[in-house]
Short mmCIF file of C-alpha atoms and ligand atoms in Angstrom, two decimals:
data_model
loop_
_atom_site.label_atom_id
_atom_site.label_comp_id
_atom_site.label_asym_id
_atom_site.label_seq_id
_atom_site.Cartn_x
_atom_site.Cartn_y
_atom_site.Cartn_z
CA UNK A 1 -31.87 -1.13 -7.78
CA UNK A 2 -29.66 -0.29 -4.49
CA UNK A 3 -27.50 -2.87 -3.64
CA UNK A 4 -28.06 -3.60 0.05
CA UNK A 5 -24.66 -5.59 0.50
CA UNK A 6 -21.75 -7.72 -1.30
CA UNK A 7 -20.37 -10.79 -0.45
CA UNK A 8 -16.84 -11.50 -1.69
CA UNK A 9 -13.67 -13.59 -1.21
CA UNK A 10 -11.77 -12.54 1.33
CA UNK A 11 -9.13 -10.21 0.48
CA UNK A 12 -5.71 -9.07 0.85
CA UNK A 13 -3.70 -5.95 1.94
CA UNK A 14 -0.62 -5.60 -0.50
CA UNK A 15 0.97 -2.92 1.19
CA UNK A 16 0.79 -1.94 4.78
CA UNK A 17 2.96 -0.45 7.24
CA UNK A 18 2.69 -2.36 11.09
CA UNK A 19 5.28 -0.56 12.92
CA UNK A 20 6.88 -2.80 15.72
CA UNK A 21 6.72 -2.88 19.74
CA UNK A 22 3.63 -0.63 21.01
CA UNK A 23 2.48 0.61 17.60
CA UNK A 24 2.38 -2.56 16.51
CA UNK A 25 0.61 -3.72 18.96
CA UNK A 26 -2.33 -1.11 18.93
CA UNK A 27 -2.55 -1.60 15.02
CA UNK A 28 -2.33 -5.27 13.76
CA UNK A 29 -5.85 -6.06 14.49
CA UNK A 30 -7.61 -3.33 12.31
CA UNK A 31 -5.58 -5.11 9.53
CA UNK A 32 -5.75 -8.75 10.40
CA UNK A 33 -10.03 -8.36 11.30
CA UNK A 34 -10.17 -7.55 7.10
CA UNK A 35 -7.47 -8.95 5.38
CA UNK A 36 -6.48 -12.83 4.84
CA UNK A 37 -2.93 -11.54 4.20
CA UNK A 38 -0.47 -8.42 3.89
CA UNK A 39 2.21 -7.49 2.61
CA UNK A 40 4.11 -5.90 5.28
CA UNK A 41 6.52 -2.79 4.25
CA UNK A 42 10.17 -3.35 6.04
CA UNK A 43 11.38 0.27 6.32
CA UNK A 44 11.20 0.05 10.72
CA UNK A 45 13.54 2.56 12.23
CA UNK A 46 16.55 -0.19 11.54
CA UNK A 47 15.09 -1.77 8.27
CA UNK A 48 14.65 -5.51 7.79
CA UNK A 49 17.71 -6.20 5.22
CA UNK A 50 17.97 -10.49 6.08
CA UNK A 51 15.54 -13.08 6.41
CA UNK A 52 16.68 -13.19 10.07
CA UNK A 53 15.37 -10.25 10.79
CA UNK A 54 11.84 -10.79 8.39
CA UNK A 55 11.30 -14.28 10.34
CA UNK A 56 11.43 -12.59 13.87
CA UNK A 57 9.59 -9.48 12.98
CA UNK A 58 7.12 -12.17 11.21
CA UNK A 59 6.91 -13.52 14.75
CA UNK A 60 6.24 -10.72 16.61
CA UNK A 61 3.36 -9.83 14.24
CA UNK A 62 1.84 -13.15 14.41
CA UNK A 63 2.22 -12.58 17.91
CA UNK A 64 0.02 -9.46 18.00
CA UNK A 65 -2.62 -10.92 15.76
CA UNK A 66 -3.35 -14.24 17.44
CA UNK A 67 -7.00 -12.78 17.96
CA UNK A 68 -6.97 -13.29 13.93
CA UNK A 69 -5.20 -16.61 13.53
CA UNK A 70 -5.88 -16.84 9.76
CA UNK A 71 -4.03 -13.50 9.11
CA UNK A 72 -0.86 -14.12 7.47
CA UNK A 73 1.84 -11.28 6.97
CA UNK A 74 3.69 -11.78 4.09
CA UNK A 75 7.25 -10.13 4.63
CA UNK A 76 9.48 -8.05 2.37
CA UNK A 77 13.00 -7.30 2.54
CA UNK A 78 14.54 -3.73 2.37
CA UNK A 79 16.61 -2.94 -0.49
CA UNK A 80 20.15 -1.09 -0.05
CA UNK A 81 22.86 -0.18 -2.02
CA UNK A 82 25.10 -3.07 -0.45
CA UNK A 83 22.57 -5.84 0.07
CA UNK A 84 23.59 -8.84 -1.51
CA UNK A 85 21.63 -11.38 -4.03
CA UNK A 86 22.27 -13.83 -1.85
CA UNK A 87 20.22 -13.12 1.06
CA UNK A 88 17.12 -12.38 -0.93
CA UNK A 89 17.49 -15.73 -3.26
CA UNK A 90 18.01 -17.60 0.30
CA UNK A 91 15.25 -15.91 2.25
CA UNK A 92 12.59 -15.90 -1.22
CA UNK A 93 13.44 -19.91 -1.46
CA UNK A 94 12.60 -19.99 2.36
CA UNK A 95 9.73 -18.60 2.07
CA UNK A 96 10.38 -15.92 4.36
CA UNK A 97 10.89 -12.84 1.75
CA UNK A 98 7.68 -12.82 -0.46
CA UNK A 99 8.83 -9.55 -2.43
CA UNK A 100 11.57 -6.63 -2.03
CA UNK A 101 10.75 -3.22 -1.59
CA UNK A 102 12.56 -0.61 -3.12
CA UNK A 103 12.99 2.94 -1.41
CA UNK A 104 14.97 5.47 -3.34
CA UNK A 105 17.10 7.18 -0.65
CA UNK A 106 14.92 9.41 1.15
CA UNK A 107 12.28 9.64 -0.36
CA UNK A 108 10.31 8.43 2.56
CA UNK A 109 9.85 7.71 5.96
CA UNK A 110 12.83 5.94 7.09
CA UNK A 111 14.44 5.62 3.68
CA UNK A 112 17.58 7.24 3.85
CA UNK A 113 19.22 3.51 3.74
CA UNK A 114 17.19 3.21 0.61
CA UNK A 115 18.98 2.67 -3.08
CA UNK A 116 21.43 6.00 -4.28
CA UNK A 117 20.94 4.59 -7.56
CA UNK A 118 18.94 2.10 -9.41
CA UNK A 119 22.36 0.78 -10.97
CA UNK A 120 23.95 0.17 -7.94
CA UNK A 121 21.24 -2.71 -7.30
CA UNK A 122 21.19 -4.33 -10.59
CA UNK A 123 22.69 -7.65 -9.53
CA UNK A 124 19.84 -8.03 -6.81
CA UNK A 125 17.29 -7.13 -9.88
CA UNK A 126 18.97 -9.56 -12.07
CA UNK A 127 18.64 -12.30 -9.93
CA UNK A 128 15.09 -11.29 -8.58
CA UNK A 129 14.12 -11.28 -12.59
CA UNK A 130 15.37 -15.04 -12.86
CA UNK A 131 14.09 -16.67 -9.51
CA UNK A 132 10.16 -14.78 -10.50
CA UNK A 133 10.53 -12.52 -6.94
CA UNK A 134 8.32 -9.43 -7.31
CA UNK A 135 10.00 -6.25 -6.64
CA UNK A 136 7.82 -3.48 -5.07
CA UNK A 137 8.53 0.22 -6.20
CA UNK A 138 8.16 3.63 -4.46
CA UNK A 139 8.63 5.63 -7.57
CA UNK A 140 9.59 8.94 -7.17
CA UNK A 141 12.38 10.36 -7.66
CA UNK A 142 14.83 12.46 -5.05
CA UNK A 143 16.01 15.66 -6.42
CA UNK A 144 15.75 19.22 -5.23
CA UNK A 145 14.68 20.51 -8.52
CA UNK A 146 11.91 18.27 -9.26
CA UNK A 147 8.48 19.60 -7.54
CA UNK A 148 6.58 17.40 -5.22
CA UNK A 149 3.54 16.72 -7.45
CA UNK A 150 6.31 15.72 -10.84
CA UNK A 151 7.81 13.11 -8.84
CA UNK A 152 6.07 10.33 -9.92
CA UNK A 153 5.70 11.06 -13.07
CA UNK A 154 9.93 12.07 -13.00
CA UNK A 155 10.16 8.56 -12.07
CA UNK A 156 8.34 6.83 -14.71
CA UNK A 157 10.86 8.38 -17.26
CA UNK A 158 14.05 8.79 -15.33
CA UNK A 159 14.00 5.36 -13.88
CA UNK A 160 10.94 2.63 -14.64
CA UNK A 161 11.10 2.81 -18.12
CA UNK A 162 14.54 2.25 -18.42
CA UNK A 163 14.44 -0.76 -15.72
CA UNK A 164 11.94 -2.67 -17.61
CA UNK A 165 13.55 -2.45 -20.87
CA UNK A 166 16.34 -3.31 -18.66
CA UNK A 167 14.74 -6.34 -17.15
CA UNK A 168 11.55 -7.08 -19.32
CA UNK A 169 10.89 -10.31 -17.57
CA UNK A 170 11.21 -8.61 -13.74
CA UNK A 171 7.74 -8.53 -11.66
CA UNK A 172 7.39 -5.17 -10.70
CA UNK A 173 4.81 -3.70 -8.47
CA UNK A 174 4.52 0.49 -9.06
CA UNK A 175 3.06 1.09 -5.39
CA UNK A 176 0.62 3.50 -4.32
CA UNK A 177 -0.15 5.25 -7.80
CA UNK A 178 -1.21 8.50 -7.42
CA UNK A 179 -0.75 9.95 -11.43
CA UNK A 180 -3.12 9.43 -14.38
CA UNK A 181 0.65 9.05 -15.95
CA UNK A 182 1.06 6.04 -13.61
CA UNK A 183 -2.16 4.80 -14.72
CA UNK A 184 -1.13 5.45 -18.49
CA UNK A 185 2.42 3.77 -18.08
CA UNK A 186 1.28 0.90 -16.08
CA UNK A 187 -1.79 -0.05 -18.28
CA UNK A 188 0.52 0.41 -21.81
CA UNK A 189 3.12 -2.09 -20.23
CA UNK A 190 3.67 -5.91 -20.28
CA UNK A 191 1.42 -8.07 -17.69
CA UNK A 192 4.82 -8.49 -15.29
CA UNK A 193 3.76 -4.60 -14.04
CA UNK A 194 1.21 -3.77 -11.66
CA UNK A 195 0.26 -1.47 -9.39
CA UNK A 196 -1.22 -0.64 -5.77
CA UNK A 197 -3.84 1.92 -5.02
CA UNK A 198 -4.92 3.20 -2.19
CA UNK A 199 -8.13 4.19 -0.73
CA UNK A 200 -7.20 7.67 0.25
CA UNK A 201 -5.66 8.30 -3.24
CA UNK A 202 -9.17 7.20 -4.70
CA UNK A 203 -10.99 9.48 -2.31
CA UNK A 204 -8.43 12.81 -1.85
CA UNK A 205 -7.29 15.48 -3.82
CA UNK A 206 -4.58 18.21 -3.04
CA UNK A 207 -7.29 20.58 -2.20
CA UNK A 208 -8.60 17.98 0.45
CA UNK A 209 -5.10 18.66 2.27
CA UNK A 210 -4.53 22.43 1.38
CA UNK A 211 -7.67 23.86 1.14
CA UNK A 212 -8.86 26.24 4.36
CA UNK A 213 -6.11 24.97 5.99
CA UNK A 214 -3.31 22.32 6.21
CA UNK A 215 -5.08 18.89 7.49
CA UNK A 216 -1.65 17.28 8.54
CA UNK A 217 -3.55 14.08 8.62
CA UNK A 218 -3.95 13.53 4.73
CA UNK A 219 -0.21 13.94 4.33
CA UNK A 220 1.18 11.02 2.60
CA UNK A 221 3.46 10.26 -0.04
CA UNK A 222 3.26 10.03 -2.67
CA UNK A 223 1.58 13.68 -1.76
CA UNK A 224 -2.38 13.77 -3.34
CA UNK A 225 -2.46 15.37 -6.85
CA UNK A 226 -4.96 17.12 -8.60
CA UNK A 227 -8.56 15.88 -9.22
CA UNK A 228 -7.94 15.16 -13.16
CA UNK A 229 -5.41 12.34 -11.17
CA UNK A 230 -7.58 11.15 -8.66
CA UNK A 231 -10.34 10.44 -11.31
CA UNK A 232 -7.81 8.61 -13.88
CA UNK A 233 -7.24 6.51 -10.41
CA UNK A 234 -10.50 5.56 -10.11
CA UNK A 235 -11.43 4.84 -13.22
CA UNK A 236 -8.20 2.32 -13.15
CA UNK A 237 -9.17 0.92 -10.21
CA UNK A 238 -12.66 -0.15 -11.13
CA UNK A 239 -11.81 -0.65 -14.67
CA UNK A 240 -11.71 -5.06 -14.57
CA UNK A 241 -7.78 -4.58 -15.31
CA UNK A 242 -5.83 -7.15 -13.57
CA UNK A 243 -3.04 -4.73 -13.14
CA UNK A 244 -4.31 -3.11 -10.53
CA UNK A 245 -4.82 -3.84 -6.72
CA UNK A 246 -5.54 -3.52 -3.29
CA UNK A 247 -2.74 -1.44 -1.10
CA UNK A 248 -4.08 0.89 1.76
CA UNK A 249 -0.44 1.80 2.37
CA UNK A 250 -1.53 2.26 6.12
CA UNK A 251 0.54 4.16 7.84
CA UNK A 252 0.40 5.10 11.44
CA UNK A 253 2.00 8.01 13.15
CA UNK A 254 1.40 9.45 16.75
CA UNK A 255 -0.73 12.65 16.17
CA UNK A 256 2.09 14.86 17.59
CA UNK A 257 4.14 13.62 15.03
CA UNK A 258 1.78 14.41 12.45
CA UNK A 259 0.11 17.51 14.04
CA UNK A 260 4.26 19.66 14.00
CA UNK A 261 6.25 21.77 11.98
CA UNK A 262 7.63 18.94 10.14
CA UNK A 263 4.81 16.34 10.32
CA UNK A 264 5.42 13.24 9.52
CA UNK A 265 3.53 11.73 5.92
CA UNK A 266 1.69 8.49 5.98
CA UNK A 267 -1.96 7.89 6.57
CA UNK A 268 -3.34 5.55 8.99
CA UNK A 269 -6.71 4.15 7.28
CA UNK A 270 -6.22 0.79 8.26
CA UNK A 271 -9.14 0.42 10.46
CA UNK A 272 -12.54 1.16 7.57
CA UNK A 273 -10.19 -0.03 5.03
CA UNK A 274 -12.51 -2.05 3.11
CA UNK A 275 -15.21 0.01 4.06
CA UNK A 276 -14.29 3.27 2.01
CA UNK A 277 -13.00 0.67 -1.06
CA UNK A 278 -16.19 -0.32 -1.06
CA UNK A 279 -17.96 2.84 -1.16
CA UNK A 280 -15.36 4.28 -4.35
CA UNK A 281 -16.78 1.37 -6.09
CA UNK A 282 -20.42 1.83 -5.75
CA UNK A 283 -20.33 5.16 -6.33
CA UNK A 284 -18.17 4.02 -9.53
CA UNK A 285 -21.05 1.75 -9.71
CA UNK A 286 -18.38 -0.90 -10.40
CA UNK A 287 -19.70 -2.96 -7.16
CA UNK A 288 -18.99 -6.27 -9.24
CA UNK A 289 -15.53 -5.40 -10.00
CA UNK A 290 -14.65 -4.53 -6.50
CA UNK A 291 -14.27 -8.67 -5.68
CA UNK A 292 -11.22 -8.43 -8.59
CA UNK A 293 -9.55 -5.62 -7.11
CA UNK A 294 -9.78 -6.81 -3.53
CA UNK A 295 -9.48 -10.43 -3.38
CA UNK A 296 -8.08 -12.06 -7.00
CA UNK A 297 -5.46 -9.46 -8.93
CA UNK A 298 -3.27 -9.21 -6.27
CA UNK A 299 -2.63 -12.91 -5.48
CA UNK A 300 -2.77 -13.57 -9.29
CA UNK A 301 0.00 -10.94 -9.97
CA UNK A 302 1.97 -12.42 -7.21
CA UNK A 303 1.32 -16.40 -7.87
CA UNK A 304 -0.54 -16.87 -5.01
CA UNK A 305 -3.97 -18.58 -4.24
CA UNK A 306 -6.48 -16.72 -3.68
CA UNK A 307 -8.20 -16.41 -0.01
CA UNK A 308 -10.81 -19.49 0.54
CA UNK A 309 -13.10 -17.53 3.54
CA UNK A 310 -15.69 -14.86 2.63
CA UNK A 311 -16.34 -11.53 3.71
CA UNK A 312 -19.76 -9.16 3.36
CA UNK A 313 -20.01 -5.60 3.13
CA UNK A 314 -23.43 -4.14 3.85
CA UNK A 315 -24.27 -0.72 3.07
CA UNK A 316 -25.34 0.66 6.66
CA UNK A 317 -23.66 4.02 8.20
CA UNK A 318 -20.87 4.15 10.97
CA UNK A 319 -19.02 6.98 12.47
CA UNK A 320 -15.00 6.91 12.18
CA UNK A 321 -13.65 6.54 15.96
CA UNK A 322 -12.24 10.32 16.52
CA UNK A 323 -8.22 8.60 17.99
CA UNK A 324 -7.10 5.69 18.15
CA UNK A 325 -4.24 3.70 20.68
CA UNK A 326 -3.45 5.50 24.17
CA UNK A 327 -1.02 8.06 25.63
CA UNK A 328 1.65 9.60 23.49
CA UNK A 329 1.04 6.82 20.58
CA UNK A 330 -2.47 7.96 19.97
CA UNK A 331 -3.54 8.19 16.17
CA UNK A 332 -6.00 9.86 14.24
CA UNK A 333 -7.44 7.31 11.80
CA UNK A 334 -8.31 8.83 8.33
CA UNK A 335 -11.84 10.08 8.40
CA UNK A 336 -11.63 10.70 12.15
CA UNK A 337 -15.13 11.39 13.44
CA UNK A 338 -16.61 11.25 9.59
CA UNK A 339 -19.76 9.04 8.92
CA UNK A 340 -19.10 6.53 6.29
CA UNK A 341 -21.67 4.79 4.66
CA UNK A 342 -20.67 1.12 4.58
CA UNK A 343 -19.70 -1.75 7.33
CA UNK A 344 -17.70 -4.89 7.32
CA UNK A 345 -19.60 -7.30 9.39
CA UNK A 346 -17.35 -9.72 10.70
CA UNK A 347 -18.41 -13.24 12.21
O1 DOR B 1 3.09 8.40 3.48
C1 DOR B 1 3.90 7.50 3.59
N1 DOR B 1 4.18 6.94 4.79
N2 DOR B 1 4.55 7.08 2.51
C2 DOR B 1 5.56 6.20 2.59
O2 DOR B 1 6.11 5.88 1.57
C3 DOR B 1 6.01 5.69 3.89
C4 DOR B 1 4.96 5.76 4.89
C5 DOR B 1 5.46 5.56 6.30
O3 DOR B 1 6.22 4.63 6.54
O4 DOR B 1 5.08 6.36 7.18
ZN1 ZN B 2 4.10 2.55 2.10
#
């Protein structure tokens, strides 16, 4: 029998880029109308290294999301190659630093303050291991001779393996999974990994982005693999494993910047976030796993309660607004001008 719609806890983002000033303006809403909380990523132009700078930013977000005054961003600090144990043990016991995100230097968009070497952060990890803070991974590696689609799985062996041996008892989130190696590794491990998953990496291959011709807008990284990856994700994903989570890794970027030589990678599918979740898992017909994967792993994983409001999803078609935002920060949300076959309702 069809399901006609699904009623579930409210749940969470763990991984989403806001931007600040005008970008952050014209996007908080599409997250804060779905999501009870978020993890908010802290690689901004000038990165958020101290709880100073995570409390104000946390302002300026609650700020832009009074509309949704349930919403609550969750803020990470932005791990460097100088940063000292201190401010993360001072800012965690705050209560203004939920996790710390690691960037290897640039790997991403505005990483190139991000870690040289894993090493060269080991106090920070040390202490993070003893006070229970989660660290949150970009794994891939940085090197000229390792090809785009290896990087992740480079990664696993050149530097997350040896970490957790390193650290067994450090809470490590492997973000944004895009491998069936990922999937493999994280699954095999202890219950202090997890890992993020994203809706586009559950719904894209390469081919999506390559195929008769480049479509700048499904750019991301970690870059979509091939399909045998995709499937190991979704299988993962709607598998009942408590290791794995929520984590659009929204990431707005003005069209021109993504529509240019050099466009810019990140995908902006904040707004029918839940919406295309939803639809991977009925057509996984895994529809009663999807309230696991949404709304309980990831505040499990990261000691949290989970949300107390409910949400339903009802299976009636939309069409994707075509842009999104105004003037020269207008965005093409992921799926622009697709139908999709689900809708959030919202009170
Ligand atoms: O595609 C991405 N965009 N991947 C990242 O890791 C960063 C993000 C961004 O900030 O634009
Ligand atoms: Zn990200």
């Amino acid at each position: 029998m069809t399901v006609e719609s699904i009623i579930i806890t409210q749940p969470d983002d763990w991984h989403v880029h806001l931007r600040d000033g005008e970008m952050l303006q014209q996007v908080a809403n599409y997250t804060a109308r779905q999501f009870g909380r978020a993890i908010i990523m802290p690689n901004l132009p000038v990165p958020i290294t101290t709880a100073v700078m995570a409390a104000a930013y946390r302002e300026r977000i609650v700020q832009a999301t009074q509309e949704h005054s349930n919403f609550q961003p969750l803020m990470t600090a932005y791990l460097t190659d100088t940063i000292e144990p201190q401010e993360i043990t001072t800012g965690f016991a705050s209560g203004v630093f939920t996790a710390a995100k690691l960037y290897p230097a640039n790997a991403t968009t505005n990483s190139a303050a991000g870690v040289s070497h894993i090493k060269k952060i080991y106090p920070v990890l040390e202490t993070m291991q003893d006070i229970g803070m989660p660290l949150l991974v970009h794994g891939e590696v940085v090197s000229d001779d390792i090809d785009i689609f290896d990087r992740e799985a480079a990664f696993i062996d050149q530097t997350m393996l040896p970490l957790l041996k390193d650290m067994p008892e450090l809470k490590v989130v492997f973000e944004h999974i895009t491998t069936k190696d990922a999937v493999d590794f994280v699954t095999e491990q202890g219950d202090n990994l997890a890992a993020t998953i994203t809706v586009h990496h559950l719904q894209i291959n390469r081919n999506d982005i390559l195929v008769g011709g480049i479509k700048p807008h499904l750019y991301c990284l970690p870059v979509a693999k091939r399909e045998l990856h995709r499937l190991a994700l979704r299988k993962a994903a709607t598998s009942g494993s408590a290791k794995f989570f929520l984590g659009t890794d929204t990431a707005p970027h003005a069209i021109g910047d993504k529509e240019s030589a050099c466009g810019c990678a990140g995908i902006f599918s904040a707004p029918h976030a839940l919406e295309n979740y939803v639809q991977v898992f009925d057509e996984e017909q895994a529809l009663d796993q999807f309230e696991n994967f949404a709304s309980k792993n990831g505040p499990v994983f990261y000691g949290l309660p989970v949300n107390q409001g409910k949400i339903t999803l009802k299976r009636e078609s939309q069409q994707v607004q075509d842009r999104i935002g105004q003037d020269h920060l207008t965005i093409s949300p992921y799926k622009a001008g697709e139908s999709i076959p689900w809708r959030l309702l919202v009170e």
